[in-house]
Tab-separated table of C-alpha atoms and ligand atoms in Angstrom:
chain	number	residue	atom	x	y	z
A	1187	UNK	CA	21.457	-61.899	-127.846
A	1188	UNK	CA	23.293	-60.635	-124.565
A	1189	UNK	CA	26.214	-62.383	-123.811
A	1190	UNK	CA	27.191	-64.150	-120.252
A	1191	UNK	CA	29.900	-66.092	-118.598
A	1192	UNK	CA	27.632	-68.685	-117.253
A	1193	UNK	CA	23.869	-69.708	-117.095
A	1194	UNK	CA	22.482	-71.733	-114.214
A	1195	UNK	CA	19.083	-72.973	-115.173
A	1196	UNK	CA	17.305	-75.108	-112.129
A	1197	UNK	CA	13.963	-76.684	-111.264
A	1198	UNK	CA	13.457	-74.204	-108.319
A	1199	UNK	CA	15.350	-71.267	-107.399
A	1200	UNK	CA	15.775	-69.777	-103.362
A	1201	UNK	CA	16.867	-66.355	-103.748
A	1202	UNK	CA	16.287	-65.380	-99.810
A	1203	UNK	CA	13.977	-61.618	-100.773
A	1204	UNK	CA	11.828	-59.969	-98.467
A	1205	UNK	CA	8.666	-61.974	-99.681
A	1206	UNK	CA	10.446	-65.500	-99.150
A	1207	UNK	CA	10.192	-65.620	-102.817
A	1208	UNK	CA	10.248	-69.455	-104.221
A	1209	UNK	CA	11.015	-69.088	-107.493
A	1210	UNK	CA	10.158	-72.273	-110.445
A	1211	UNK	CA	12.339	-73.019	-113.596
A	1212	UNK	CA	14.661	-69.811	-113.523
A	1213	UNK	CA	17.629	-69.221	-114.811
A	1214	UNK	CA	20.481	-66.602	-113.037
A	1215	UNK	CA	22.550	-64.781	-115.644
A	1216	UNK	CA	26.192	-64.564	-114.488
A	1217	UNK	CA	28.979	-62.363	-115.904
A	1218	UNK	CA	32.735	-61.182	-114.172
A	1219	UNK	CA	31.467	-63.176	-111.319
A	1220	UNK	CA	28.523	-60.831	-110.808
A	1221	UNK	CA	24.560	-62.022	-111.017
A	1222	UNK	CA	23.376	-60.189	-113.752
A	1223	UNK	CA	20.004	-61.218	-114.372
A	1224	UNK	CA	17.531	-63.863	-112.440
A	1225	UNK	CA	15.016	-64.349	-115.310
A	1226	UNK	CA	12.470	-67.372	-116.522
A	1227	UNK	CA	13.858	-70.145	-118.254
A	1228	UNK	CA	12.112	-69.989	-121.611
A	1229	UNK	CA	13.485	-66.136	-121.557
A	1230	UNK	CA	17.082	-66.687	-120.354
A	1231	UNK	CA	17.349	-68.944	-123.540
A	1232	UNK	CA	16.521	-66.650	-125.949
A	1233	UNK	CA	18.205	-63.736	-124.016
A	1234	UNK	CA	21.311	-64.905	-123.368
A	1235	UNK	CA	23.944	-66.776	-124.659
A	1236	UNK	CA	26.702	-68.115	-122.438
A	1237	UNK	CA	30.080	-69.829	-122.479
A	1238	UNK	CA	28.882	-72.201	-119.745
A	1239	UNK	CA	25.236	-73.712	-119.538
A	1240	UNK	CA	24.587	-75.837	-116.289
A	1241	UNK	CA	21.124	-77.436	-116.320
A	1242	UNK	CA	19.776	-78.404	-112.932
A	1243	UNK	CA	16.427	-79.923	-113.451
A	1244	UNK	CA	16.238	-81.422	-109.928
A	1245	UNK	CA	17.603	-79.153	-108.282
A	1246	UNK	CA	17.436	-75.752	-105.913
A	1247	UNK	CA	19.942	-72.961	-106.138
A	1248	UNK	CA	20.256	-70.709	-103.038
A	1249	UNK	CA	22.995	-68.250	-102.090
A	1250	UNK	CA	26.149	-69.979	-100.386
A	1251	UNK	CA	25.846	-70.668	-97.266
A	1252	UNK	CA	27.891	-68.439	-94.448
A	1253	UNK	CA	29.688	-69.852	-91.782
A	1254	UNK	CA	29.949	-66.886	-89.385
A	1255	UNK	CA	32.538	-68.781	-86.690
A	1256	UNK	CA	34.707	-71.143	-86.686
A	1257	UNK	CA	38.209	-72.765	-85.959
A	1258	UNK	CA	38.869	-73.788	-89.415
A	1259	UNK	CA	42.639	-75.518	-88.506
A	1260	UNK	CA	41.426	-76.644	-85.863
A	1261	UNK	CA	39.519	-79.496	-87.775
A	1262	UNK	CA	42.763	-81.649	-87.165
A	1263	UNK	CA	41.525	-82.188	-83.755
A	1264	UNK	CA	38.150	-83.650	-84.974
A	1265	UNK	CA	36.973	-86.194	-82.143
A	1266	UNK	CA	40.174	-86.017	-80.371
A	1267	UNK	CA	38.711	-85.241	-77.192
A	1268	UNK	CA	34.527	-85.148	-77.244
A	1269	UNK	CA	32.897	-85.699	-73.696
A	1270	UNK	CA	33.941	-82.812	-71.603
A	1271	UNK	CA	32.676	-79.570	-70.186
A	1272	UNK	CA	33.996	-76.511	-72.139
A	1273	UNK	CA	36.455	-75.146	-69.710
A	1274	UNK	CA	37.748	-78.773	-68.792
A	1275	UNK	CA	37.959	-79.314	-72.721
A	1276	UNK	CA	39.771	-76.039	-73.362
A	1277	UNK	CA	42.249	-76.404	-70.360
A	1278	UNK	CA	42.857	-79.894	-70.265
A	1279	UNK	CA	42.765	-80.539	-73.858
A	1280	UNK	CA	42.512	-78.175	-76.874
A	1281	UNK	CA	45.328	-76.000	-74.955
A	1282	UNK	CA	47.959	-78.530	-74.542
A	1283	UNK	CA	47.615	-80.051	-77.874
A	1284	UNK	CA	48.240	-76.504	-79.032
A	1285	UNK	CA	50.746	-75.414	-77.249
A	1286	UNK	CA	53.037	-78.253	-79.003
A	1287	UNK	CA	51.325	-78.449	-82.142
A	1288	UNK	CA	50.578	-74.539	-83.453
A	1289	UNK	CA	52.431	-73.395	-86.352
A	1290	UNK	CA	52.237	-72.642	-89.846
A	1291	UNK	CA	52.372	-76.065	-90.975
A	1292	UNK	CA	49.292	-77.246	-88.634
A	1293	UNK	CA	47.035	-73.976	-89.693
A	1294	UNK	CA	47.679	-74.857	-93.207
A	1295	UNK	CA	46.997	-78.485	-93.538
A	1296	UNK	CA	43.559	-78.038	-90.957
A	1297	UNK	CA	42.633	-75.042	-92.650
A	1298	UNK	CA	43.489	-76.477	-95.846
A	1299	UNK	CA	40.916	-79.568	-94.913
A	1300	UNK	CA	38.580	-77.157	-93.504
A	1301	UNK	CA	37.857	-75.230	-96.352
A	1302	UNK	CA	37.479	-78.205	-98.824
A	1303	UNK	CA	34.724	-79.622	-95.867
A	1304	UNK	CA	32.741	-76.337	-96.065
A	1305	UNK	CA	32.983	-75.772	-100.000
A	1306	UNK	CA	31.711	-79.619	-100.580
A	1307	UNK	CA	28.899	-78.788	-97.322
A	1308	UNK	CA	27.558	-75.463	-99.570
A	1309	UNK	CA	29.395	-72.997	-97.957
A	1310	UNK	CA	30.928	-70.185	-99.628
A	1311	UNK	CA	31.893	-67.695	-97.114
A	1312	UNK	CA	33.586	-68.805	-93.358
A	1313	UNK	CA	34.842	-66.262	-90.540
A	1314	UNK	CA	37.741	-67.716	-88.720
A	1315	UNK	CA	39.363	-67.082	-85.843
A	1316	UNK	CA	43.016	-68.774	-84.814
A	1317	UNK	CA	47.018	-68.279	-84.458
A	1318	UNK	CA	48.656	-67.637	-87.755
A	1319	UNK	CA	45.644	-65.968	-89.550
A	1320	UNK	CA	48.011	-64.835	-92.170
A	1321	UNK	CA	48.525	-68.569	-93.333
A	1322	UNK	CA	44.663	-69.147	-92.971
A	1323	UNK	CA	44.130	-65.806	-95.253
A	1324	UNK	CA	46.497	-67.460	-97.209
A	1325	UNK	CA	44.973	-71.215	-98.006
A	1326	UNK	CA	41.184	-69.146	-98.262
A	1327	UNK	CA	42.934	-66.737	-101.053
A	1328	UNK	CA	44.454	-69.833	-102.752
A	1329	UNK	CA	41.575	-71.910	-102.335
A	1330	UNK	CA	39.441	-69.194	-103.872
A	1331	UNK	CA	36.813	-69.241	-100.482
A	1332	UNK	CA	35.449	-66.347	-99.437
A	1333	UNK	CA	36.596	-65.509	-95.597
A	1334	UNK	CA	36.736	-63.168	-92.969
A	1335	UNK	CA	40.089	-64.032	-91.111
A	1336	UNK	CA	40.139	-62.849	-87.522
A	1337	UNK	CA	43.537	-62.148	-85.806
A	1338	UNK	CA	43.431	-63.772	-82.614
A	1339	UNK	CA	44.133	-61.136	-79.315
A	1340	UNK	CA	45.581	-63.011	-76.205
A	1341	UNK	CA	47.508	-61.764	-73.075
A	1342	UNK	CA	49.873	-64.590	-72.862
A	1343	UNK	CA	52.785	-66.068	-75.131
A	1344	UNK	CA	52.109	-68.632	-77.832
A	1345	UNK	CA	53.883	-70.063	-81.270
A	1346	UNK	CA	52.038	-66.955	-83.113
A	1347	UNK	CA	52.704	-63.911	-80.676
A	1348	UNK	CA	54.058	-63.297	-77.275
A	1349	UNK	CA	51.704	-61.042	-76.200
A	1350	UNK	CA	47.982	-58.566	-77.184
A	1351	UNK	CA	49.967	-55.974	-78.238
A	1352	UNK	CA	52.032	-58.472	-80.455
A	1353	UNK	CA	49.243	-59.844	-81.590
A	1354	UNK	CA	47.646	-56.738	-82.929
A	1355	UNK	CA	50.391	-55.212	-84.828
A	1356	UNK	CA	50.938	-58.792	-86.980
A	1357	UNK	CA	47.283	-59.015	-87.141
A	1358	UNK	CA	47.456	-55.471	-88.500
A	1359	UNK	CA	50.173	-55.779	-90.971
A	1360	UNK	CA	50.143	-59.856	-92.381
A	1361	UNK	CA	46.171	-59.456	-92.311
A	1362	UNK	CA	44.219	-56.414	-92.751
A	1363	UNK	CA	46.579	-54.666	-94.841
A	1364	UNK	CA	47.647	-57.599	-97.019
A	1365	UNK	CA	44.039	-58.317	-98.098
A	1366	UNK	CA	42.364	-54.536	-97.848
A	1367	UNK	CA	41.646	-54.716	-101.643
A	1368	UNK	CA	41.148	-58.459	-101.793
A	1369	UNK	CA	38.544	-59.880	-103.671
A	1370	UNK	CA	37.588	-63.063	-101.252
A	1371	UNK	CA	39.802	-61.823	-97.980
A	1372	UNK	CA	38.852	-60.065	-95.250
A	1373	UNK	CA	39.808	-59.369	-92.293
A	1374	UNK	CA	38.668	-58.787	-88.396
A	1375	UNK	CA	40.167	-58.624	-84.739
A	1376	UNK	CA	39.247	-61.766	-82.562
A	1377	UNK	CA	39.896	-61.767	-78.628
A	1378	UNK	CA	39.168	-65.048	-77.307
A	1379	UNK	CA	36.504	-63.837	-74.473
A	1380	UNK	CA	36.661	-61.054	-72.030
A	1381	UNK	CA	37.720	-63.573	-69.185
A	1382	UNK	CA	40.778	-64.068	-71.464
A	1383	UNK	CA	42.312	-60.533	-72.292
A	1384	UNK	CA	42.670	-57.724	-69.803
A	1385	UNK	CA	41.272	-54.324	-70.041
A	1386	UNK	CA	44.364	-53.418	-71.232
A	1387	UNK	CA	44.323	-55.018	-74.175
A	1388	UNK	CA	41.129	-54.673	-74.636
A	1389	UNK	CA	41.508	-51.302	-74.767
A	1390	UNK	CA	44.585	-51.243	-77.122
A	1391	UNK	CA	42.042	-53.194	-79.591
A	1392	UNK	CA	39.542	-50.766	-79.509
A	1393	UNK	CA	41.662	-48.033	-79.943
A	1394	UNK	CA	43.454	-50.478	-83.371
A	1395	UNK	CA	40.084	-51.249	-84.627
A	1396	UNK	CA	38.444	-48.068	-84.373
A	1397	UNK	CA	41.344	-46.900	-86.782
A	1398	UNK	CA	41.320	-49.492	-88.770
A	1399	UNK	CA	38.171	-49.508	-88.837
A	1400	UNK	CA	37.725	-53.563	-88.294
A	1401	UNK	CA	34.925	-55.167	-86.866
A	1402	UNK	CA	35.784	-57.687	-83.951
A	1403	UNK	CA	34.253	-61.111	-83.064
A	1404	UNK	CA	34.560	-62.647	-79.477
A	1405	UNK	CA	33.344	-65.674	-77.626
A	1406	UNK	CA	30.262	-63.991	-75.813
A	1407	UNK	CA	28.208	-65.355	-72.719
A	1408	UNK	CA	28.943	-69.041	-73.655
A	1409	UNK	CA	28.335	-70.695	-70.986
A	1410	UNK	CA	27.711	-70.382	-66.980
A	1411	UNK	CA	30.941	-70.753	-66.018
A	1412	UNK	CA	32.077	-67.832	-68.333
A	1413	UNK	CA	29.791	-65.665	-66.329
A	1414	UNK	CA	30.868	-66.173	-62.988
A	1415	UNK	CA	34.329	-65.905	-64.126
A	1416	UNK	CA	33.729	-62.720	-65.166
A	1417	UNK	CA	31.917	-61.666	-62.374
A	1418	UNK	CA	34.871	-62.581	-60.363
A	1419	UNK	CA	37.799	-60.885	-62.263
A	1420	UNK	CA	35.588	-57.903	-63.273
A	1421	UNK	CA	32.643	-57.577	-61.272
A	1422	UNK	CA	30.085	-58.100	-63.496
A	1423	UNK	CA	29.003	-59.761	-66.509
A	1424	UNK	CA	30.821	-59.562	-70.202
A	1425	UNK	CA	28.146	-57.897	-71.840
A	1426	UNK	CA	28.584	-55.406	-69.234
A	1427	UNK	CA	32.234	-55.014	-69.348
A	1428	UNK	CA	32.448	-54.416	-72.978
A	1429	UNK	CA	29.932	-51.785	-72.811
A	1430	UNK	CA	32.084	-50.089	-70.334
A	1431	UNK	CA	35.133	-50.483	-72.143
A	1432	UNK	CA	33.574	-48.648	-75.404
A	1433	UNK	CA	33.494	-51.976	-77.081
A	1434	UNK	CA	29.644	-53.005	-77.260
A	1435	UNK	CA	28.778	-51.993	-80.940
A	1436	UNK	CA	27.963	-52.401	-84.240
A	1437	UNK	CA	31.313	-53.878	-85.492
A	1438	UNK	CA	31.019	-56.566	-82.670
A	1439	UNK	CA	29.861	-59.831	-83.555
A	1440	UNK	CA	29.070	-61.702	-80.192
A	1441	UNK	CA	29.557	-65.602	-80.526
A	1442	UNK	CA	26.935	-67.672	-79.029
A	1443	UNK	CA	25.688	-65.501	-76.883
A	1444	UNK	CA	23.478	-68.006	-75.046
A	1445	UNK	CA	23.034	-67.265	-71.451
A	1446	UNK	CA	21.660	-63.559	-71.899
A	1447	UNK	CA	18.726	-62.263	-69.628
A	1448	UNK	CA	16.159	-59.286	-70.871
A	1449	UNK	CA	18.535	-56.565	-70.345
A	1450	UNK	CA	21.317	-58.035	-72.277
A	1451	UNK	CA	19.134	-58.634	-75.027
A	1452	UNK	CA	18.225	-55.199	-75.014
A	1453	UNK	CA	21.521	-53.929	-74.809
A	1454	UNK	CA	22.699	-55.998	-77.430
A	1455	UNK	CA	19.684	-54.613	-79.879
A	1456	UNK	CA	20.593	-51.012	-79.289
A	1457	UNK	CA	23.913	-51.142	-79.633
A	1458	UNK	CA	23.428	-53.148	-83.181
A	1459	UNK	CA	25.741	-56.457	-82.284
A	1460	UNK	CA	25.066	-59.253	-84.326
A	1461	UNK	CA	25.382	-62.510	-82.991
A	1462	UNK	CA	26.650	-66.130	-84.572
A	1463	UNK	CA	24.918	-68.847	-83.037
A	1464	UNK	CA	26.097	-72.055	-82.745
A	1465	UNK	CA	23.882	-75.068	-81.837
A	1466	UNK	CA	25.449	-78.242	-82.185
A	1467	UNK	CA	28.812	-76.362	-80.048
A	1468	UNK	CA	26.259	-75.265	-77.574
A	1469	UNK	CA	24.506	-78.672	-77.418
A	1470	UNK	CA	27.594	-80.733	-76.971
A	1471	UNK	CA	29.510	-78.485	-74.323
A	1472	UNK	CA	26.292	-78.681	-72.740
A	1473	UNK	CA	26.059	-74.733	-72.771
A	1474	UNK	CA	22.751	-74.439	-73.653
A	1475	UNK	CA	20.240	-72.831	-76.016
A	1476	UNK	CA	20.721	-69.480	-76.938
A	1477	UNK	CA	17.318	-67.559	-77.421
A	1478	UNK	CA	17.278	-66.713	-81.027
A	1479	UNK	CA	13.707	-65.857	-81.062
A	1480	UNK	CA	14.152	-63.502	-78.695
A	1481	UNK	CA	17.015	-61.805	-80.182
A	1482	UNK	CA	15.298	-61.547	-83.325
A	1483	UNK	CA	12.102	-60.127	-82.111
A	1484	UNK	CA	14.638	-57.472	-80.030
A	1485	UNK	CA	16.060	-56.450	-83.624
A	1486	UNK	CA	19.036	-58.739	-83.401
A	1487	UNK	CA	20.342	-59.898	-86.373
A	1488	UNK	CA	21.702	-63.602	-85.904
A	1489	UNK	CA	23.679	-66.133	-88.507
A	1490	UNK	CA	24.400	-69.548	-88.176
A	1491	UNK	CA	27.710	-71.009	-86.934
A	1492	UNK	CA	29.770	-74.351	-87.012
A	1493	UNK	CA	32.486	-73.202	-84.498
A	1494	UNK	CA	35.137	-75.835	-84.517
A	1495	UNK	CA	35.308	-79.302	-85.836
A	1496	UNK	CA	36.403	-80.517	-82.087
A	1497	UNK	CA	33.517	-79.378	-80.656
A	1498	UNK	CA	30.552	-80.135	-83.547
A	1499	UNK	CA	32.270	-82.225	-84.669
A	1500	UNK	CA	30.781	-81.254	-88.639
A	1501	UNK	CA	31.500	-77.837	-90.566
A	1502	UNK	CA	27.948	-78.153	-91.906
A	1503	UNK	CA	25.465	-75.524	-92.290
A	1504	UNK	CA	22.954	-76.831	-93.314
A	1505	UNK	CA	22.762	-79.803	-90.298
A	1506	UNK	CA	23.050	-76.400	-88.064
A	1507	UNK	CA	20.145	-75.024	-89.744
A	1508	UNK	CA	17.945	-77.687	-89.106
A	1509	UNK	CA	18.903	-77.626	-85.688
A	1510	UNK	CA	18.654	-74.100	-85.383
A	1511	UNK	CA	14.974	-74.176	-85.826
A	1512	UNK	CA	14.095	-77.329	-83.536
A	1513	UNK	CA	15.694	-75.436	-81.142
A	1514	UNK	CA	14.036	-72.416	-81.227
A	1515	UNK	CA	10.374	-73.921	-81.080
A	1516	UNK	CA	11.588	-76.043	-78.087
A	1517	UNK	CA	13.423	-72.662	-76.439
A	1518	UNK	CA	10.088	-70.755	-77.451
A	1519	UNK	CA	7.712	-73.598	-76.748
A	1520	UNK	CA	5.843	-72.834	-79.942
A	1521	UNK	CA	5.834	-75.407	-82.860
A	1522	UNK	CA	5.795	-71.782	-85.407
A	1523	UNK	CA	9.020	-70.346	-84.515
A	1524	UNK	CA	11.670	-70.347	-87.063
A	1525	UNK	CA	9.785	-71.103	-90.153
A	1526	UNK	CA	12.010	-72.834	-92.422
A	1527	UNK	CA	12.760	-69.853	-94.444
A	1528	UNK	CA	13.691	-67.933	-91.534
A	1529	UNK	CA	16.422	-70.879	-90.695
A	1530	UNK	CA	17.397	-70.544	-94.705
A	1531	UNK	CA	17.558	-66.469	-94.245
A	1532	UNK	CA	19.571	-67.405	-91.221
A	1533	UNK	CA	22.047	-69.532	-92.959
A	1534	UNK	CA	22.508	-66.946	-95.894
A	1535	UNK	CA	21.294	-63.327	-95.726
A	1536	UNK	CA	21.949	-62.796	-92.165
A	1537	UNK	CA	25.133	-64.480	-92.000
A	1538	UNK	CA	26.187	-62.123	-94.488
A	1539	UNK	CA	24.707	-59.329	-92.804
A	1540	UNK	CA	26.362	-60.321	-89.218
A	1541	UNK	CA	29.731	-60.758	-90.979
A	1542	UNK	CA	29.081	-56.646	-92.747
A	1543	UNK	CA	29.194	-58.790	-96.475
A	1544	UNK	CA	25.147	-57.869	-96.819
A	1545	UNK	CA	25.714	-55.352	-99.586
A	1546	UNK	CA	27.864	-58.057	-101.480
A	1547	UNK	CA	26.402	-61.379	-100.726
A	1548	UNK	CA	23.628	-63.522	-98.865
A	1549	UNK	CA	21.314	-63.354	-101.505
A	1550	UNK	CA	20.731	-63.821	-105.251
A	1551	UNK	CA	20.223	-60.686	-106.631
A	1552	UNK	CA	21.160	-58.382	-109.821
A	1553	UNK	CA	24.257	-56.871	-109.040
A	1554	UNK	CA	25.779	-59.542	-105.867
A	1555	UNK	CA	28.900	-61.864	-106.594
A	1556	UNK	CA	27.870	-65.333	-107.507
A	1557	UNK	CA	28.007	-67.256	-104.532
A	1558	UNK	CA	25.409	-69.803	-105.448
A	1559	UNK	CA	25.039	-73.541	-104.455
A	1560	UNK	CA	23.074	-76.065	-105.759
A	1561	UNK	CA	21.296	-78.689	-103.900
A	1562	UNK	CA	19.667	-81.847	-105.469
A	1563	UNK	CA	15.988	-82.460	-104.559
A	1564	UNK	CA	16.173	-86.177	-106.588
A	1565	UNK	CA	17.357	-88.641	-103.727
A	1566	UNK	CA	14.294	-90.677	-101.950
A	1567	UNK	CA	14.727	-88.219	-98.470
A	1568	UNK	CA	13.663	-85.687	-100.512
A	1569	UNK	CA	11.291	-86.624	-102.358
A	1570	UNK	CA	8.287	-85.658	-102.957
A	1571	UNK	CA	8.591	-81.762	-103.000
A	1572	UNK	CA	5.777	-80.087	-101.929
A	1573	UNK	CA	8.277	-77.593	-101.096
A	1574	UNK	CA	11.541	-76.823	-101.972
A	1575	UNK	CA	12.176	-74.715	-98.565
A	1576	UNK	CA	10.508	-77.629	-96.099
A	1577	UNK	CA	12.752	-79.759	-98.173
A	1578	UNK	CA	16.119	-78.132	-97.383
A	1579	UNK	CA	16.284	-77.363	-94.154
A	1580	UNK	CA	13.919	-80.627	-92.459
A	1581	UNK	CA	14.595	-83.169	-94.826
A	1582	UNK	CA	17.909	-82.938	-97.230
A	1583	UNK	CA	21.733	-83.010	-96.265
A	1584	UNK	CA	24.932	-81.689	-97.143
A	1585	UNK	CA	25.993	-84.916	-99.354
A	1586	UNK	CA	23.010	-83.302	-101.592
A	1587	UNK	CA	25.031	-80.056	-102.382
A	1588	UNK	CA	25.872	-80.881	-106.217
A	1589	UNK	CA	27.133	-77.307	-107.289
A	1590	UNK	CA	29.161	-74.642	-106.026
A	1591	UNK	CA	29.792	-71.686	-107.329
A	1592	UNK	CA	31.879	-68.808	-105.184
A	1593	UNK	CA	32.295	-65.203	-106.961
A	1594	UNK	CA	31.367	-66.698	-109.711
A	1595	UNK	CA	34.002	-69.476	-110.165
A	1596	UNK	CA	32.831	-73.196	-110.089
A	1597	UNK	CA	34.017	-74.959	-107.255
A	1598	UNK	CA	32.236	-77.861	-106.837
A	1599	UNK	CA	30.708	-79.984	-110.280
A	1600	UNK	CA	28.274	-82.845	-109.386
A	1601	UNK	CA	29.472	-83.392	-106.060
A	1602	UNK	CA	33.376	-83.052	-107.115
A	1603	UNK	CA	35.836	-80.180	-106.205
A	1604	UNK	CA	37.111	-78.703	-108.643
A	1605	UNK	CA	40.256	-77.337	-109.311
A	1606	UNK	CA	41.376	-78.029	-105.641
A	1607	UNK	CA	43.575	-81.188	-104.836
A	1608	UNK	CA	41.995	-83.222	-102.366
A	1609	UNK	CA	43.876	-85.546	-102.162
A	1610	UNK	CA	46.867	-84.129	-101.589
A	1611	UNK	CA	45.044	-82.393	-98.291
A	1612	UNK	CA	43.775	-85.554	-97.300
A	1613	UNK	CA	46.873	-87.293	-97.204
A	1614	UNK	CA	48.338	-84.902	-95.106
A	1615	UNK	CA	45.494	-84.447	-93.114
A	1616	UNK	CA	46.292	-88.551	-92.330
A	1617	UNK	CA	49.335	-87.900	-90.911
A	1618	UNK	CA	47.914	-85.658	-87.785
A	1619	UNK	CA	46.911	-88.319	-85.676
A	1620	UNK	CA	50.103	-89.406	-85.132
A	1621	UNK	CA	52.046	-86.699	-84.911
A	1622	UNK	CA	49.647	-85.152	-82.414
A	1623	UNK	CA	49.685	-88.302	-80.040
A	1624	UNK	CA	53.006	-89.017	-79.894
B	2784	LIG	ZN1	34.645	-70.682	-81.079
């Protein structure tokens, strides 16, 4: 018999292929926290024998679900402030409460909270973007999550930098560098939006990324006001601006990207940016409703996003995956866009892909680290199954995620972290309110 670390044997299995494959009692081999083999059952048990067996009888296994934006330490501001326009929110809000609360002790305990929210929710990989990414690389490597940590870029003084070019070089040295050979952590650039850094800066990132050669993430057509903003300080539109700048390309990933006419779209497609939409963010600053289906019939490869927990107020992929695919038959006025597998391939596979992770995870294949969840098909809103995929993205939710597993390592048993002390972040997490209101 061949030998394995661990054997996951489940009623169905997801494994997001070309041919929307839904596999039925298979088992997935894993070994140094690599899938090895995705076999039958009945032949796994005669094939292999493991150190761990983990029978799932009611049960689907998919890849982990990506997170491709979001705040994480900002989670400590969950429902602090939820009925107000984006820029009203950001200025009147989010930006005082950070200007006296930022620092490494805030970044840990939210990202700390954060991370336990998203491994218990299914989701094994997050891209981040805030002040102090080097204590956020920190709490992902510790926590064992898989992240892409992007160093914030900013013109203007705060508790992290006093300035882009600050910003940069720390982002340079306490991220990329620290974690270029990490197994879980990596690392990108992250400018807030173009009506938030000058050209300057802007082009003393391109100039740092290009040798680095880090991808960059950025707040991207958002919302209406962003627009005319821009048209104001720049004279035209973002999309626009970064192209002129030598900064619309394939290591951008453009968040949200919601208002976008034909030509943007376009522009977007040949240029090769990926784009991380965010629903419930866009629903509840009243942005609006990005056109996926568009973007994806332009070639646009798009993955699912949470953004913050003060303005979704959940970390939850698979609640945005659900609404990811209302949206798009309402936006496309066709009741057969964004099948569910599409919204699954969405929330795994091209997640990966829009994050550059495609070759490593996203789907559950020979040879890809073992991020693999488990979701349980038993409870009466999911029952009966007449298909696992219908199942997970229209009818079950995250409280159904019963098994985690992230480069192999169990994270999550039956609906319990493992190996991560909960309540030690809870307690602390607690003691925000206060401190933040006083
Ligand atoms: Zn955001």
């Amino acid at each position: 018999m061949d030998v394995c670390d661990t054997l996951i044997s489940a009623r169905w299995c997801v494994p997001v292929d070309h041919a929307d494959t839904v596999l039925e009692h298979h088992s997935i081999a894993i070994s140094d926290g690599r899938i090895i083999d995705v076999l039958p059952s009945d032949a796994a048990r005669t094939r292999y024998r493991s150190d761990r067996d983990c029978d799932l009888p009611t049960h689907v296994l998919l890849p982990g679900l990506v997170n491709t934006h979001t705040h994480a330490a900002m989670t400590l501001f969950r429902g602090i402030a939820d009925d107000l326009p984006l820029e009203a929110w950001l200025r009147d809000v989010i930006w005082p409460l950070e200007s006296r609360s930022v620092g490494p002790e805030m970044v840990r305990d939210g990202t700390r909270l954060a991370i336990a929210e998203m491994i218990l929710a299914g989701c094994t990989t997050y891209s981040d973007q805030y002040f102090f990414p080097e204590i956020s690389a920190e709490c992902a490597a510790d926590m064992h999550m898989r992240a892409v940590i992007g160093t914030p870029v900013i013109d203007f003084a705060t508790p992290w930098a006093n300035d882009a070019s600050e910003c940069l070089r720390k982002g340079a040295d306490l991220v990329h560098d620290r974690y270029a050979d990490h197994a879980l952590v990596s690392s990108c650039f992250a400018p807030h939006s173009t009506i938030s850094v000058s050209n300057d800066s802007l082009s003393e990132l391109r100039v740092m990324a290009d040798q680095l050669d880090a991808p960059i993430q950025m707040h991207l057509h958002e919302s209406t006001a962003e627009l005319e903003t821009s048209i104001q300080q720049c004279g035209n539109q973002p999309i626009q601006h970064l192209d002129d700048l030598g900064l619309l390309n394939s290591s951008l990933l453009a968040v949200h990207a919601v208002h976008l006419n034909d030509v943007e779209i376009d522009q977007l497609a040949e240029a090769g940016v990926c784009v991380s939409h965010c629903p419930t963010s866009n629903l509840k600053l009243a942005d609006g409703i990005a056109p996926v289906t568009r973007l994806q019939q332009a070639g646009v490869t798009v993955g699912l996003g949470s953004d913050s927990a003060a303005s979704n107020n959940r970390l939850d992929i698979m609640a945005e995956m659900r609404l990811a695919t209302l949206l798009a038959r309402v936006d496309a006025n066709d009741a057969t866009a964004m099948p569910a597998a599409a919204a699954v391939r969405m929330a795994t596979l091209d997640g990966a892909a829009a994050l550059g992770l495609q070759s490593s995870i996203g789907s559950l294949e020979v040879g890809k680290r073992a991020d693999i969840i488990a979701v349980d098909l038993s409870p009466p809103r999911s029952q009966p199954v007449y298909d696992a995929v219908s199942q997970l993205v229209h009818a079950a939710g995250a409280s159904q995620v019963s098994d985690v597993w992230i480069d192999g390592r169990q994270q999550v048993t039956k609906g319990e972290l493992t190996g991560i002390d909960l309540n030690d972040i809870l307690r602390r997490a607690h003691e925000w309110p206060e401190r933040l209101q006083q």
